[in-house]
Protein backbone atom coordinates (compact mmCIF):
# COMPACT_ATOMS: atom_id res chain seq x y z
CA UNK A 1 0.00 0.00 0.00
CA UNK A 2 1.26 3.46 -0.87
CA UNK A 3 2.22 5.79 1.91
CA UNK A 4 0.06 8.92 1.94
CA UNK A 5 1.75 12.22 1.24
CA UNK A 6 1.80 14.86 3.95
CA UNK A 7 -0.41 17.11 1.83
CA UNK A 8 -2.97 14.31 1.39
CA UNK A 9 -3.12 13.86 5.15
CA UNK A 10 -3.51 17.63 5.58
CA UNK A 11 -6.35 17.71 3.03
CA UNK A 12 -8.04 14.83 4.86
CA UNK A 13 -7.75 16.73 8.13
CA UNK A 14 -9.23 19.81 6.44
CA UNK A 15 -12.13 17.63 5.23
CA UNK A 16 -12.69 16.35 8.77
CA UNK A 17 -12.66 19.86 10.26
CA UNK A 18 -15.00 21.20 7.56
CA UNK A 19 -17.36 18.23 7.95
CA UNK A 20 -17.58 18.65 11.73
CA UNK A 21 -17.98 22.42 11.34
CA UNK A 22 -20.77 21.91 8.79
CA UNK A 23 -22.64 19.69 11.26
CA UNK A 24 -22.03 21.89 14.33
CA UNK A 25 -21.89 25.36 12.81
CA UNK A 26 -19.63 26.54 15.60
CA UNK A 27 -16.38 25.85 17.40
CA UNK A 28 -14.19 26.16 14.32
CA UNK A 29 -11.05 27.11 16.24
CA UNK A 30 -11.47 24.20 18.65
CA UNK A 31 -11.99 21.80 15.73
CA UNK A 32 -8.91 23.09 13.94
CA UNK A 33 -6.78 22.94 17.07
CA UNK A 34 -8.03 19.45 17.91
CA UNK A 35 -7.52 17.88 14.49
CA UNK A 36 -4.19 19.58 13.85
CA UNK A 37 -2.79 19.18 17.38
CA UNK A 38 -0.44 16.33 16.49
CA UNK A 39 1.20 18.28 13.65
CA UNK A 40 4.59 19.74 14.48
CA UNK A 41 5.72 21.36 11.22
CA UNK A 42 4.48 24.95 11.07
CA UNK A 43 4.19 25.01 7.26
CA UNK A 44 1.88 21.96 7.43
CA UNK A 45 -0.29 23.62 10.07
CA UNK A 46 -0.37 26.83 8.03
CA UNK A 47 -1.40 24.99 4.84
CA UNK A 48 -4.22 23.07 6.55
CA UNK A 49 -5.48 26.17 8.36
CA UNK A 50 -5.36 28.28 5.18
CA UNK A 51 -7.23 25.61 3.22
CA UNK A 52 -9.93 25.37 5.89
CA UNK A 53 -10.31 29.13 6.31
CA UNK A 54 -10.35 29.94 2.58
CA UNK A 55 -12.90 27.19 1.97
CA UNK A 56 -15.20 28.63 4.65
CA UNK A 57 -14.70 32.29 3.70
CA UNK A 58 -15.41 31.59 0.01
CA UNK A 59 -18.14 29.01 0.54
CA UNK A 60 -20.87 30.95 -1.31
CA UNK A 61 -18.69 31.44 -4.39
CA UNK A 62 -17.55 27.81 -4.30
CA UNK A 63 -21.15 26.59 -4.01
CA UNK A 64 -22.18 28.80 -6.94
CA UNK A 65 -19.54 27.15 -9.11
CA UNK A 66 -20.84 23.72 -8.07
CA UNK A 67 -24.47 24.76 -8.77
CA UNK A 68 -23.50 25.89 -12.28
CA UNK A 69 -22.28 22.36 -13.03
CA UNK A 70 -25.17 20.46 -11.43
CA UNK A 71 -27.97 22.63 -12.79
CA UNK A 72 -30.61 19.91 -12.54
CA UNK A 73 -29.70 18.92 -9.00
CA UNK A 74 -30.39 20.53 -5.65
CA UNK A 75 -27.24 21.06 -3.59
CA UNK A 76 -28.88 19.09 -0.78
CA UNK A 77 -28.92 16.00 -3.01
CA UNK A 78 -25.12 16.01 -3.22
CA UNK A 79 -23.63 14.05 -0.34
CA UNK A 80 -22.13 16.36 2.30
CA UNK A 81 -18.68 14.78 1.99
CA UNK A 82 -18.78 15.29 -1.78
CA UNK A 83 -19.87 18.93 -1.43
CA UNK A 84 -17.03 19.61 0.98
CA UNK A 85 -14.49 17.85 -1.26
CA UNK A 86 -15.70 19.88 -4.23
CA UNK A 87 -15.37 23.08 -2.19
CA UNK A 88 -11.82 22.13 -1.17
CA UNK A 89 -10.88 21.29 -4.77
CA UNK A 90 -12.34 24.48 -6.22
CA UNK A 91 -10.75 26.50 -3.43
CA UNK A 92 -7.32 25.08 -4.32
CA UNK A 93 -7.90 25.76 -8.02
CA UNK A 94 -8.84 29.37 -7.31
CA UNK A 95 -6.75 30.43 -4.31
CA UNK A 96 -3.60 28.29 -4.23
CA UNK A 97 -1.51 29.41 -7.21
CA UNK A 98 1.41 27.15 -6.27
CA UNK A 99 -0.57 23.88 -6.53
CA UNK A 100 -0.91 22.39 -10.03
CA UNK A 101 -4.56 21.79 -11.03
CA UNK A 102 -3.88 18.12 -11.85
CA UNK A 103 -2.48 17.59 -8.36
CA UNK A 104 -5.54 19.17 -6.76
CA UNK A 105 -7.98 17.10 -8.79
CA UNK A 106 -6.07 13.84 -8.28
CA UNK A 107 -5.79 14.42 -4.53
CA UNK A 108 -9.50 15.19 -4.14
CA UNK A 109 -10.43 12.10 -6.18
CA UNK A 110 -8.19 9.88 -4.04
CA UNK A 111 -9.66 11.30 -0.83
CA UNK A 112 -13.17 10.71 -2.20
CA UNK A 113 -12.26 7.04 -2.76
CA UNK A 114 -11.40 6.73 0.94
CA UNK A 115 -14.14 8.88 2.48
CA UNK A 116 -17.16 8.74 0.18
CA UNK A 117 -19.22 6.40 -1.99
CA UNK A 118 -17.88 4.22 -4.81
CA UNK A 119 -19.18 6.58 -7.53
CA UNK A 120 -18.23 9.85 -5.84
CA UNK A 121 -14.76 10.00 -7.34
CA UNK A 122 -16.20 10.00 -10.90
CA UNK A 123 -18.82 12.61 -10.00
CA UNK A 124 -16.23 14.86 -8.34
CA UNK A 125 -13.76 14.39 -11.20
CA UNK A 126 -16.37 15.46 -13.75
CA UNK A 127 -17.31 18.61 -11.87
CA UNK A 128 -13.73 19.66 -11.07
CA UNK A 129 -12.64 19.05 -14.68
CA UNK A 130 -15.53 21.18 -15.97
CA UNK A 131 -14.71 23.99 -13.52
CA UNK A 132 -11.02 23.80 -14.46
CA UNK A 133 -11.95 24.12 -18.15
CA UNK A 134 -14.11 27.15 -17.38
CA UNK A 135 -11.29 28.79 -15.41
CA UNK A 136 -8.83 28.20 -18.27
CA UNK A 137 -11.25 29.55 -20.89
CA UNK A 138 -12.09 32.64 -18.86
CA UNK A 139 -8.44 33.33 -18.00
CA UNK A 140 -9.22 33.12 -14.28
CA UNK A 141 -6.87 30.22 -13.57
CA UNK A 142 -4.20 31.85 -11.44
CA UNK A 143 -1.34 29.36 -11.59
CA UNK A 144 2.31 30.25 -11.94
CA UNK A 145 5.68 28.61 -11.82
CA UNK A 146 7.30 25.64 -13.48
CA UNK A 147 4.99 22.66 -13.88
CA UNK A 148 1.90 24.56 -12.75
CA UNK A 149 0.49 25.48 -16.13
CA UNK A 150 -0.88 22.73 -18.35
CA UNK A 151 1.83 21.92 -20.91
CA UNK A 152 -0.64 21.55 -23.77
CA UNK A 153 -1.69 25.16 -23.30
CA UNK A 154 1.92 26.29 -23.23
CA UNK A 155 2.84 24.35 -26.39
CA UNK A 156 -0.18 25.54 -28.37
CA UNK A 157 0.34 29.16 -27.33
CA UNK A 158 4.04 28.94 -28.29
CA UNK A 159 3.01 27.57 -31.71
CA UNK A 160 0.60 30.45 -32.13
CA UNK A 161 3.29 32.93 -31.11
CA UNK A 162 5.74 31.53 -33.68
CA UNK A 163 3.03 31.65 -36.37
CA UNK A 164 2.29 35.26 -35.41
CA UNK A 165 6.01 36.07 -35.54
CA UNK A 166 6.28 34.58 -39.05
CA UNK A 167 3.30 36.59 -40.25
CA UNK A 168 4.76 39.88 -39.00
PDB file of N, CA, C and O in Angstrom, residues 14 31 38 45 48-49 56 61 67 69 77 84 100 104-105 108 112 114 121 123-124 129 135 137 139 144 149 153:
ATOM      1  N   UNK A  14      -8.377  18.665   6.793  1.00  0.00           N
ATOM      2  CA  UNK A  14      -9.227  19.808   6.438  1.00  0.00           C
ATOM      3  C   UNK A  14     -10.657  19.320   6.186  1.00  0.00           C
ATOM      4  O   UNK A  14     -11.623  19.938   6.653  1.00  0.00           O
ATOM      5  N   UNK A  31     -12.107  22.913  16.677  1.00  0.00           N
ATOM      6  CA  UNK A  31     -11.991  21.800  15.732  1.00  0.00           C
ATOM      7  C   UNK A  31     -10.628  21.806  15.052  1.00  0.00           C
ATOM      8  O   UNK A  31      -9.977  20.761  14.939  1.00  0.00           O
ATOM      9  N   UNK A  38      -1.606  17.218  16.550  1.00  0.00           N
ATOM     10  CA  UNK A  38      -0.435  16.333  16.486  1.00  0.00           C
ATOM     11  C   UNK A  38       0.574  16.742  15.411  1.00  0.00           C
ATOM     12  O   UNK A  38       1.610  16.109  15.263  1.00  0.00           O
ATOM     13  N   UNK A  45       0.823  23.026   9.319  1.00  0.00           N
ATOM     14  CA  UNK A  45      -0.290  23.615  10.073  1.00  0.00           C
ATOM     15  C   UNK A  45      -0.845  24.808   9.305  1.00  0.00           C
ATOM     16  O   UNK A  45      -2.069  24.947   9.154  1.00  0.00           O
ATOM     17  N   UNK A  48      -2.913  23.623   6.175  1.00  0.00           N
ATOM     18  CA  UNK A  48      -4.219  23.073   6.548  1.00  0.00           C
ATOM     19  C   UNK A  48      -5.162  24.178   7.015  1.00  0.00           C
ATOM     20  O   UNK A  48      -6.325  24.240   6.606  1.00  0.00           O
ATOM     21  N   UNK A  49      -4.655  25.062   7.847  1.00  0.00           N
ATOM     22  CA  UNK A  49      -5.476  26.173   8.360  1.00  0.00           C
ATOM     23  C   UNK A  49      -5.928  27.087   7.217  1.00  0.00           C
ATOM     24  O   UNK A  49      -7.089  27.470   7.142  1.00  0.00           O
ATOM     25  N   UNK A  56     -14.047  28.085   3.921  1.00  0.00           N
ATOM     26  CA  UNK A  56     -15.197  28.630   4.649  1.00  0.00           C
ATOM     27  C   UNK A  56     -15.508  30.053   4.184  1.00  0.00           C
ATOM     28  O   UNK A  56     -16.662  30.380   3.902  1.00  0.00           O
ATOM     29  N   UNK A  61     -19.230  31.461  -3.026  1.00  0.00           N
ATOM     30  CA  UNK A  61     -18.686  31.444  -4.392  1.00  0.00           C
ATOM     31  C   UNK A  61     -18.414  30.011  -4.844  1.00  0.00           C
ATOM     32  O   UNK A  61     -18.718  29.644  -5.994  1.00  0.00           O
ATOM     33  N   UNK A  67     -23.088  24.678  -8.261  1.00  0.00           N
ATOM     34  CA  UNK A  67     -24.469  24.762  -8.766  1.00  0.00           C
ATOM     35  C   UNK A  67     -24.505  24.929 -10.275  1.00  0.00           C
ATOM     36  O   UNK A  67     -25.369  24.363 -10.945  1.00  0.00           O
ATOM     37  N   UNK A  69     -22.597  23.632 -12.380  1.00  0.00           N
ATOM     38  CA  UNK A  69     -22.276  22.355 -13.035  1.00  0.00           C
ATOM     39  C   UNK A  69     -23.295  21.256 -12.743  1.00  0.00           C
ATOM     40  O   UNK A  69     -23.292  20.222 -13.400  1.00  0.00           O
ATOM     41  N   UNK A  77     -28.975  17.380  -2.512  1.00  0.00           N
ATOM     42  CA  UNK A  77     -28.924  16.003  -3.011  1.00  0.00           C
ATOM     43  C   UNK A  77     -27.489  15.507  -3.141  1.00  0.00           C
ATOM     44  O   UNK A  77     -27.269  14.306  -3.271  1.00  0.00           O
ATOM     45  N   UNK A  84     -18.206  19.053   0.312  1.00  0.00           N
ATOM     46  CA  UNK A  84     -17.029  19.612   0.978  1.00  0.00           C
ATOM     47  C   UNK A  84     -15.771  19.350   0.146  1.00  0.00           C
ATOM     48  O   UNK A  84     -14.932  20.233  -0.020  1.00  0.00           O
ATOM     49  N   UNK A 100      -0.450  22.701  -8.675  1.00  0.00           N
ATOM     50  CA  UNK A 100      -0.914  22.392 -10.029  1.00  0.00           C
ATOM     51  C   UNK A 100      -2.352  21.853 -10.011  1.00  0.00           C
ATOM     52  O   UNK A 100      -2.707  21.058  -9.139  1.00  0.00           O
ATOM     53  N   UNK A 104      -4.325  18.924  -7.538  1.00  0.00           N
ATOM     54  CA  UNK A 104      -5.538  19.173  -6.759  1.00  0.00           C
ATOM     55  C   UNK A 104      -6.614  18.153  -7.097  1.00  0.00           C
ATOM     56  O   UNK A 104      -7.178  17.510  -6.203  1.00  0.00           O
ATOM     57  N   UNK A 105      -6.900  18.005  -8.381  1.00  0.00           N
ATOM     58  CA  UNK A 105      -7.978  17.098  -8.787  1.00  0.00           C
ATOM     59  C   UNK A 105      -7.658  15.659  -8.401  1.00  0.00           C
ATOM     60  O   UNK A 105      -8.513  14.953  -7.840  1.00  0.00           O
ATOM     61  N   UNK A 108      -8.096  15.190  -4.566  1.00  0.00           N
ATOM     62  CA  UNK A 108      -9.501  15.194  -4.141  1.00  0.00           C
ATOM     63  C   UNK A 108     -10.174  13.878  -4.537  1.00  0.00           C
ATOM     64  O   UNK A 108     -10.948  13.303  -3.761  1.00  0.00           O
ATOM     65  N   UNK A 112     -11.784  11.149  -2.013  1.00  0.00           N
ATOM     66  CA  UNK A 112     -13.171  10.706  -2.198  1.00  0.00           C
ATOM     67  C   UNK A 112     -13.254   9.183  -2.174  1.00  0.00           C
ATOM     68  O   UNK A 112     -14.212   8.619  -1.621  1.00  0.00           O
ATOM     69  N   UNK A 114     -11.521   7.188  -0.443  1.00  0.00           N
ATOM     70  CA  UNK A 114     -11.399   6.728   0.944  1.00  0.00           C
ATOM     71  C   UNK A 114     -12.566   7.157   1.834  1.00  0.00           C
ATOM     72  O   UNK A 114     -12.906   6.456   2.780  1.00  0.00           O
ATOM     73  N   UNK A 121     -15.978   9.532  -6.695  1.00  0.00           N
ATOM     74  CA  UNK A 121     -14.756  10.004  -7.345  1.00  0.00           C
ATOM     75  C   UNK A 121     -15.022  10.402  -8.801  1.00  0.00           C
ATOM     76  O   UNK A 121     -14.486  11.392  -9.279  1.00  0.00           O
ATOM     77  N   UNK A 123     -17.977  11.420 -10.078  1.00  0.00           N
ATOM     78  CA  UNK A 123     -18.819  12.613 -10.003  1.00  0.00           C
ATOM     79  C   UNK A 123     -17.960  13.848  -9.731  1.00  0.00           C
ATOM     80  O   UNK A 123     -18.038  14.861 -10.433  1.00  0.00           O
ATOM     81  N   UNK A 124     -17.107  13.757  -8.730  1.00  0.00           N
ATOM     82  CA  UNK A 124     -16.229  14.863  -8.342  1.00  0.00           C
ATOM     83  C   UNK A 124     -15.256  15.197  -9.470  1.00  0.00           C
ATOM     84  O   UNK A 124     -15.042  16.366  -9.788  1.00  0.00           O
ATOM     85  N   UNK A 129     -13.161  18.870 -13.316  1.00  0.00           N
ATOM     86  CA  UNK A 129     -12.637  19.047 -14.682  1.00  0.00           C
ATOM     87  C   UNK A 129     -13.392  20.144 -15.422  1.00  0.00           C
ATOM     88  O   UNK A 129     -12.778  20.967 -16.114  1.00  0.00           O
ATOM     89  N   UNK A 135     -12.304  27.854 -15.914  1.00  0.00           N
ATOM     90  CA  UNK A 135     -11.295  28.787 -15.412  1.00  0.00           C
ATOM     91  C   UNK A 135     -10.226  29.060 -16.470  1.00  0.00           C
ATOM     92  O   UNK A 135      -9.781  30.193 -16.635  1.00  0.00           O
ATOM     93  N   UNK A 137     -10.621  28.794 -19.803  1.00  0.00           N
ATOM     94  CA  UNK A 137     -11.246  29.549 -20.892  1.00  0.00           C
ATOM     95  C   UNK A 137     -11.448  31.020 -20.540  1.00  0.00           C
ATOM     96  O   UNK A 137     -11.283  31.894 -21.377  1.00  0.00           O
ATOM     97  N   UNK A 139      -9.692  32.697 -18.409  1.00  0.00           N
ATOM     98  CA  UNK A 139      -8.440  33.326 -18.002  1.00  0.00           C
ATOM     99  C   UNK A 139      -8.350  33.568 -16.502  1.00  0.00           C
ATOM    100  O   UNK A 139      -7.505  34.330 -16.038  1.00  0.00           O
ATOM    101  N   UNK A 144       1.034  29.761 -11.438  1.00  0.00           N
ATOM    102  CA  UNK A 144       2.308  30.250 -11.944  1.00  0.00           C
ATOM    103  C   UNK A 144       3.423  29.327 -11.500  1.00  0.00           C
ATOM    104  O   UNK A 144       3.259  28.553 -10.568  1.00  0.00           O
ATOM    105  N   UNK A 149       1.386  25.175 -15.026  1.00  0.00           N
ATOM    106  CA  UNK A 149       0.488  25.480 -16.133  1.00  0.00           C
ATOM    107  C   UNK A 149       0.471  24.275 -17.066  1.00  0.00           C
ATOM    108  O   UNK A 149       1.508  23.701 -17.369  1.00  0.00           O
ATOM    109  N   UNK A 153      -1.389  23.753 -23.081  1.00  0.00           N
ATOM    110  CA  UNK A 153      -1.689  25.164 -23.300  1.00  0.00           C
ATOM    111  C   UNK A 153      -0.421  25.920 -23.676  1.00  0.00           C
ATOM    112  O   UNK A 153      -0.424  26.750 -24.570  1.00  0.00           O
TER     113      UNK A 153
END
